[in-house]
Tab-separated table of C-alpha atoms in Angstrom:
chain	number	residue	atom	x	y	z
V	111	UNK	CA	0.000	0.000	0.000
V	112	UNK	CA	1.597	3.245	-1.158
V	113	UNK	CA	1.652	6.163	1.208
V	114	UNK	CA	0.209	9.511	0.123
V	115	UNK	CA	0.286	12.947	1.748
V	116	UNK	CA	-2.004	13.266	4.756
V	117	UNK	CA	-1.056	16.835	5.684
V	118	UNK	CA	1.392	19.569	4.680
V	119	UNK	CA	3.032	21.902	7.192
V	120	UNK	CA	4.809	25.128	6.198
V	121	UNK	CA	7.982	25.980	8.089
V	122	UNK	CA	7.983	29.358	9.827
V	123	UNK	CA	10.844	31.838	10.209
V	124	UNK	CA	11.771	32.390	13.851
V	125	UNK	CA	14.834	32.536	16.118
V	126	UNK	CA	16.232	30.514	19.000
V	127	UNK	CA	19.313	30.404	21.190
V	128	UNK	CA	21.194	33.708	21.088
V	129	UNK	CA	19.309	35.123	18.098
V	130	UNK	CA	19.977	32.249	15.676
V	131	UNK	CA	17.622	32.540	12.708
V	132	UNK	CA	15.892	29.272	11.864
V	133	UNK	CA	12.894	27.800	10.090
V	134	UNK	CA	10.768	25.718	12.470
V	135	UNK	CA	7.924	23.247	12.256
V	136	UNK	CA	6.315	22.621	15.622
V	137	UNK	CA	3.350	23.594	17.751
V	138	UNK	CA	2.087	21.933	20.935
V	139	UNK	CA	-0.766	20.556	18.805
V	140	UNK	CA	1.286	18.901	16.070
V	141	UNK	CA	3.805	17.478	18.543
V	142	UNK	CA	1.169	14.821	19.234
V	143	UNK	CA	0.233	14.569	15.546
V	144	UNK	CA	3.822	13.904	14.394
V	145	UNK	CA	4.576	11.463	17.252
V	146	UNK	CA	7.379	10.595	18.034
V	147	UNK	CA	8.836	13.624	16.219
V	148	UNK	CA	8.473	16.763	18.321
V	149	UNK	CA	10.299	19.484	16.414
V	150	UNK	CA	12.254	20.116	13.220
V	151	UNK	CA	14.487	23.174	12.815
V	152	UNK	CA	16.502	24.169	9.755
V	153	UNK	CA	19.413	26.629	9.931
V	154	UNK	CA	20.548	27.914	6.528
V	155	UNK	CA	22.401	31.185	6.065
V	156	UNK	CA	25.469	32.725	4.428
V	157	UNK	CA	25.339	35.627	6.901
V	158	UNK	CA	27.239	34.994	10.138
V	159	UNK	CA	25.000	37.485	11.949
V	160	UNK	CA	22.182	34.936	11.563
V	161	UNK	CA	23.986	32.200	13.517
V	162	UNK	CA	27.050	33.555	15.329
V	163	UNK	CA	25.295	33.730	18.730
V	164	UNK	CA	24.786	29.980	18.704
V	165	UNK	CA	23.000	28.111	21.455
V	166	UNK	CA	24.629	28.904	24.813
V	167	UNK	CA	24.317	26.537	27.787
V	168	UNK	CA	20.763	25.190	28.212
V	169	UNK	CA	19.095	22.066	29.677
V	170	UNK	CA	17.122	19.148	28.212
V	171	UNK	CA	15.169	16.293	29.768
V	172	UNK	CA	12.926	13.539	28.451
V	173	UNK	CA	13.739	13.248	24.738
V	174	UNK	CA	16.486	13.040	22.098
V	175	UNK	CA	18.051	15.775	19.962
V	176	UNK	CA	19.430	14.897	16.539
V	177	UNK	CA	21.761	17.417	14.898
V	178	UNK	CA	22.810	16.923	11.270
V	179	UNK	CA	25.115	19.351	9.467
V	180	UNK	CA	25.288	19.861	5.704
V	181	UNK	CA	27.659	22.836	5.681
V	182	UNK	CA	29.676	24.511	8.419
V	183	UNK	CA	30.495	23.203	11.887
V	184	UNK	CA	29.361	23.335	15.526
V	185	UNK	CA	31.094	22.551	18.817
V	186	UNK	CA	29.071	20.738	21.467
V	187	UNK	CA	29.997	20.900	25.175
V	188	UNK	CA	28.077	19.577	28.174
V	189	UNK	CA	28.071	19.632	31.970
V	190	UNK	CA	29.982	16.328	32.135
V	191	UNK	CA	32.954	17.737	30.261
V	192	UNK	CA	32.137	16.063	26.957
V	193	UNK	CA	33.126	17.978	23.833
V	194	UNK	CA	32.264	17.105	20.250
V	195	UNK	CA	32.956	18.756	16.916
V	196	UNK	CA	30.125	18.355	14.440
V	197	UNK	CA	31.470	18.867	10.920
V	198	UNK	CA	29.704	19.105	7.558
V	199	UNK	CA	28.126	15.745	6.789
V	200	UNK	CA	28.247	14.569	10.411
V	201	UNK	CA	25.473	13.759	12.863
V	202	UNK	CA	25.041	13.708	16.642
V	203	UNK	CA	22.209	11.727	18.224
V	204	UNK	CA	21.959	12.856	21.845
V	205	UNK	CA	19.677	11.040	24.277
V	206	UNK	CA	19.091	13.653	26.977
V	207	UNK	CA	17.295	11.184	29.240
V	208	UNK	CA	17.043	12.457	32.821
V	209	UNK	CA	19.116	15.522	32.041
V	210	UNK	CA	21.809	17.260	30.020
V	211	UNK	CA	23.048	20.832	30.227
V	212	UNK	CA	24.930	21.673	27.060
V	213	UNK	CA	25.861	24.328	24.526
V	214	UNK	CA	26.084	24.235	20.737
V	215	UNK	CA	28.233	26.997	19.268
V	216	UNK	CA	29.372	27.638	15.683
V	217	UNK	CA	33.036	26.975	14.940
V	218	UNK	CA	33.092	29.616	12.193
V	219	UNK	CA	32.794	33.383	12.038
V	220	UNK	CA	31.895	33.609	8.365
V	221	UNK	CA	30.626	31.489	5.506
V	222	UNK	CA	27.611	29.292	5.025
V	223	UNK	CA	26.038	27.306	7.835
V	224	UNK	CA	23.329	24.771	6.962
V	225	UNK	CA	21.958	22.032	9.166
V	226	UNK	CA	18.985	20.536	10.958
V	227	UNK	CA	17.956	19.663	14.472
V	228	UNK	CA	15.146	17.225	15.174
V	229	UNK	CA	13.664	16.373	18.563
V	230	UNK	CA	12.535	12.763	18.984
V	231	UNK	CA	10.405	11.802	21.970
V	232	UNK	CA	11.201	9.001	24.410
V	233	UNK	CA	8.655	6.617	25.943
V	234	UNK	CA	7.919	7.163	29.630
V	235	UNK	CA	9.999	4.145	30.649
V	236	UNK	CA	13.114	5.667	29.020
V	237	UNK	CA	12.770	9.346	29.898
V	238	UNK	CA	14.870	9.166	33.063
V	239	UNK	CA	17.719	7.031	31.678
V	240	UNK	CA	21.279	8.394	31.906
V	241	UNK	CA	22.289	10.727	29.082
V	242	UNK	CA	24.213	9.179	26.179
V	243	UNK	CA	25.552	10.136	22.763
V	244	UNK	CA	26.041	8.683	19.332
V	245	UNK	CA	28.259	10.838	17.122
V	246	UNK	CA	29.426	10.112	13.586
V	247	UNK	CA	31.702	11.938	11.171
V	248	UNK	CA	30.775	12.329	7.490
V	249	UNK	CA	32.924	9.353	6.502
V	250	UNK	CA	30.860	7.116	8.812
V	251	UNK	CA	27.518	7.863	7.130
V	252	UNK	CA	26.996	5.327	4.314
V	253	UNK	CA	25.924	6.618	0.912
V	254	UNK	CA	23.920	4.995	-1.872
V	255	UNK	CA	24.265	6.198	-5.467
V	256	UNK	CA	20.950	6.000	-7.330
V	257	UNK	CA	20.418	4.940	-10.917
V	258	UNK	CA	19.338	7.944	-12.967
V	259	UNK	CA	21.123	10.414	-10.725
V	260	UNK	CA	20.939	10.965	-7.009
V	261	UNK	CA	22.382	10.046	-3.646
V	262	UNK	CA	21.025	8.798	-0.323
V	263	UNK	CA	22.863	9.204	2.987
V	264	UNK	CA	21.610	6.612	5.479
V	265	UNK	CA	21.825	8.020	9.008
V	266	UNK	CA	19.467	5.607	10.775
V	267	UNK	CA	17.460	2.604	9.632
V	268	UNK	CA	18.029	0.593	6.482
V	269	UNK	CA	17.598	1.201	2.758
V	270	UNK	CA	18.531	-1.093	-0.124
V	271	UNK	CA	20.391	-3.339	2.302
V	272	UNK	CA	22.507	-0.487	3.704
V	273	UNK	CA	22.311	0.148	7.461
V	274	UNK	CA	22.786	3.533	9.070
V	275	UNK	CA	25.215	3.866	12.000
V	276	UNK	CA	22.670	5.092	14.580
V	277	UNK	CA	21.458	2.152	16.696
V	278	UNK	CA	19.593	1.338	19.930
V	279	UNK	CA	16.936	4.041	19.631
V	280	UNK	CA	13.586	3.226	21.254
V	281	UNK	CA	11.422	4.422	18.351
V	282	UNK	CA	13.310	2.404	15.673
V	283	UNK	CA	13.778	5.410	13.368
V	284	UNK	CA	14.752	5.740	9.748
V	285	UNK	CA	16.557	8.960	8.822
V	286	UNK	CA	17.674	9.455	5.216
V	287	UNK	CA	19.060	12.543	3.471
V	288	UNK	CA	18.066	12.159	-0.193
V	289	UNK	CA	19.246	14.048	-3.273
V	290	UNK	CA	17.289	13.290	-6.470
V	291	UNK	CA	18.102	14.484	-9.974
V	292	UNK	CA	15.291	16.098	-11.975
V	293	UNK	CA	12.626	13.548	-13.036
V	294	UNK	CA	14.319	10.751	-11.114
V	295	UNK	CA	12.290	8.691	-8.639
V	296	UNK	CA	12.836	6.580	-5.543
V	297	UNK	CA	10.680	4.072	-3.672
V	298	UNK	CA	11.236	3.712	0.059
V	299	UNK	CA	9.852	0.671	1.907
V	300	UNK	CA	8.332	1.591	5.271
V	301	UNK	CA	6.835	-0.126	8.297
V	302	UNK	CA	3.106	0.384	7.841
V	303	UNK	CA	2.238	1.805	11.276
V	304	UNK	CA	5.322	4.020	11.608
V	305	UNK	CA	4.781	7.770	11.307
V	306	UNK	CA	6.621	8.923	8.149
V	307	UNK	CA	7.574	12.488	7.223
V	308	UNK	CA	9.330	14.276	4.366
V	309	UNK	CA	10.988	17.676	4.798
V	310	UNK	CA	11.992	19.327	1.541
V	311	UNK	CA	14.910	21.745	1.757
V	312	UNK	CA	15.564	22.270	-1.940
V	313	UNK	CA	13.548	21.919	-5.160
V	314	UNK	CA	10.153	20.206	-5.394
V	315	UNK	CA	8.912	16.621	-5.415
V	316	UNK	CA	5.678	14.744	-6.028
V	317	UNK	CA	4.140	11.984	-3.907
V	318	UNK	CA	1.055	10.267	-5.361
V	319	UNK	CA	0.242	13.278	-7.535
V	320	UNK	CA	0.640	15.901	-4.793
V	321	UNK	CA	3.534	18.358	-4.794
V	322	UNK	CA	5.794	19.236	-1.873
V	323	UNK	CA	7.722	22.501	-2.117
V	324	UNK	CA	10.833	23.850	-0.453
V	325	UNK	CA	10.313	24.542	3.249
V	326	UNK	CA	7.332	22.196	3.581
V	327	UNK	CA	7.002	19.109	5.729
V	328	UNK	CA	4.645	16.355	4.584
V	329	UNK	CA	3.102	13.858	6.965
V	330	UNK	CA	2.293	10.676	5.062
V	331	UNK	CA	-0.626	8.293	5.355
V	332	UNK	CA	0.041	4.781	6.706
V	333	UNK	CA	1.498	2.294	4.243
V	334	UNK	CA	4.426	0.032	3.485
V	335	UNK	CA	5.942	2.025	0.621
V	336	UNK	CA	6.348	5.618	-0.538
V	337	UNK	CA	7.101	6.582	-4.165
V	338	UNK	CA	8.762	9.979	-4.644
V	339	UNK	CA	9.512	11.760	-7.926
V	340	UNK	CA	11.667	14.883	-8.294
V	341	UNK	CA	10.076	17.636	-10.382
V	342	UNK	CA	13.500	19.299	-10.475
V	343	UNK	CA	16.744	18.613	-8.640
V	344	UNK	CA	15.507	18.082	-5.090
V	345	UNK	CA	16.955	17.496	-1.630
V	346	UNK	CA	14.915	16.286	1.315
V	347	UNK	CA	14.963	14.481	4.632
V	348	UNK	CA	12.933	11.302	5.025
V	349	UNK	CA	11.992	10.443	8.615
V	350	UNK	CA	10.023	7.495	9.921
V	351	UNK	CA	9.613	6.028	13.409
V	352	UNK	CA	7.281	4.152	15.693
V	353	UNK	CA	4.749	6.440	17.401
V	354	UNK	CA	4.846	6.302	21.199
V	355	UNK	CA	1.148	7.093	21.751
V	356	UNK	CA	1.609	8.573	25.218
V	357	UNK	CA	0.551	11.968	26.601
V	358	UNK	CA	2.990	14.809	25.909
V	359	UNK	CA	3.683	17.571	28.420
V	360	UNK	CA	6.063	20.179	27.000
V	361	UNK	CA	7.672	23.275	28.458
V	362	UNK	CA	10.689	24.819	26.729
V	363	UNK	CA	13.561	22.281	26.817
V	364	UNK	CA	11.625	19.647	28.789
V	365	UNK	CA	9.303	16.995	27.322
V	366	UNK	CA	7.594	14.659	29.776
V	367	UNK	CA	4.218	12.912	30.139
V	368	UNK	CA	2.544	15.017	32.836
V	369	UNK	CA	2.499	18.607	34.060
V	370	UNK	CA	3.778	17.395	37.431
V	371	UNK	CA	6.854	15.889	35.747
V	372	UNK	CA	7.495	19.201	33.961
V	373	UNK	CA	7.267	21.066	37.266
V	374	UNK	CA	9.716	18.574	38.778
V	375	UNK	CA	12.154	19.119	35.883
V	376	UNK	CA	11.998	22.890	36.396
V	377	UNK	CA	12.501	22.455	40.135
V	378	UNK	CA	15.429	20.076	39.602
V	379	UNK	CA	17.078	22.492	37.175
V	380	UNK	CA	16.725	25.432	39.546
V	381	UNK	CA	18.125	23.321	42.397
V	382	UNK	CA	21.071	22.200	40.274
V	383	UNK	CA	20.114	18.501	40.376
V	384	UNK	CA	18.562	18.047	36.913
V	385	UNK	CA	21.324	15.701	35.802
V	386	UNK	CA	21.972	13.876	39.104
């Protein structure tokens, strides 16, 4: 059964961190709709003033952040003394669990910066696990060359027998970065009940006769396959994962199941015990 487009979401220009200009797709309402995906941000600018402030030290609890860079570089530091350098083509999958306090700052003062951050929810049983990281350089992300022109980078999940390096994630995600030449097509097998999304960051594509344009996110209907055709040279993220189907309580950098758990996270942060 081929998937079609259930709903289209337009990204909105906003800012976060210390004035970093981004395009964002999230509201408290569609956090539940896109389960387990909570947020998708795109940073794309040639102007250092749009990103130079970065994301100074801030907390997280109860979910995972996935940062993927196309161009430019960020340095990640956390309260445990960990430091990572996320280069173009690399990815960091951070499981915040019971608590992380970290910063993400650009390593450059000029030039183009382009990347994405996605928040992925955790089931209640995993929200208070110790924080952990999976980080991979560009050379560790497998690539698939497509007949007719195009390239797929497999970050998580499996496609055409190629496995991505990200493993041991509760929601069993697939995360592909796909570049299709004009008029070329790709079919992606999917698990029928998984929630599947496409975010287009360049060009335009068609799914079952409906067009997706740059800056739009498409939520797909259930199915075990999606057929995508590029109307012009197109680049997009394909995301799919098992929905958690639990209540979502969200406040800033905390995502839990109840308001009481959010209040506890705020209290723990103020008392300096968020990560204990």
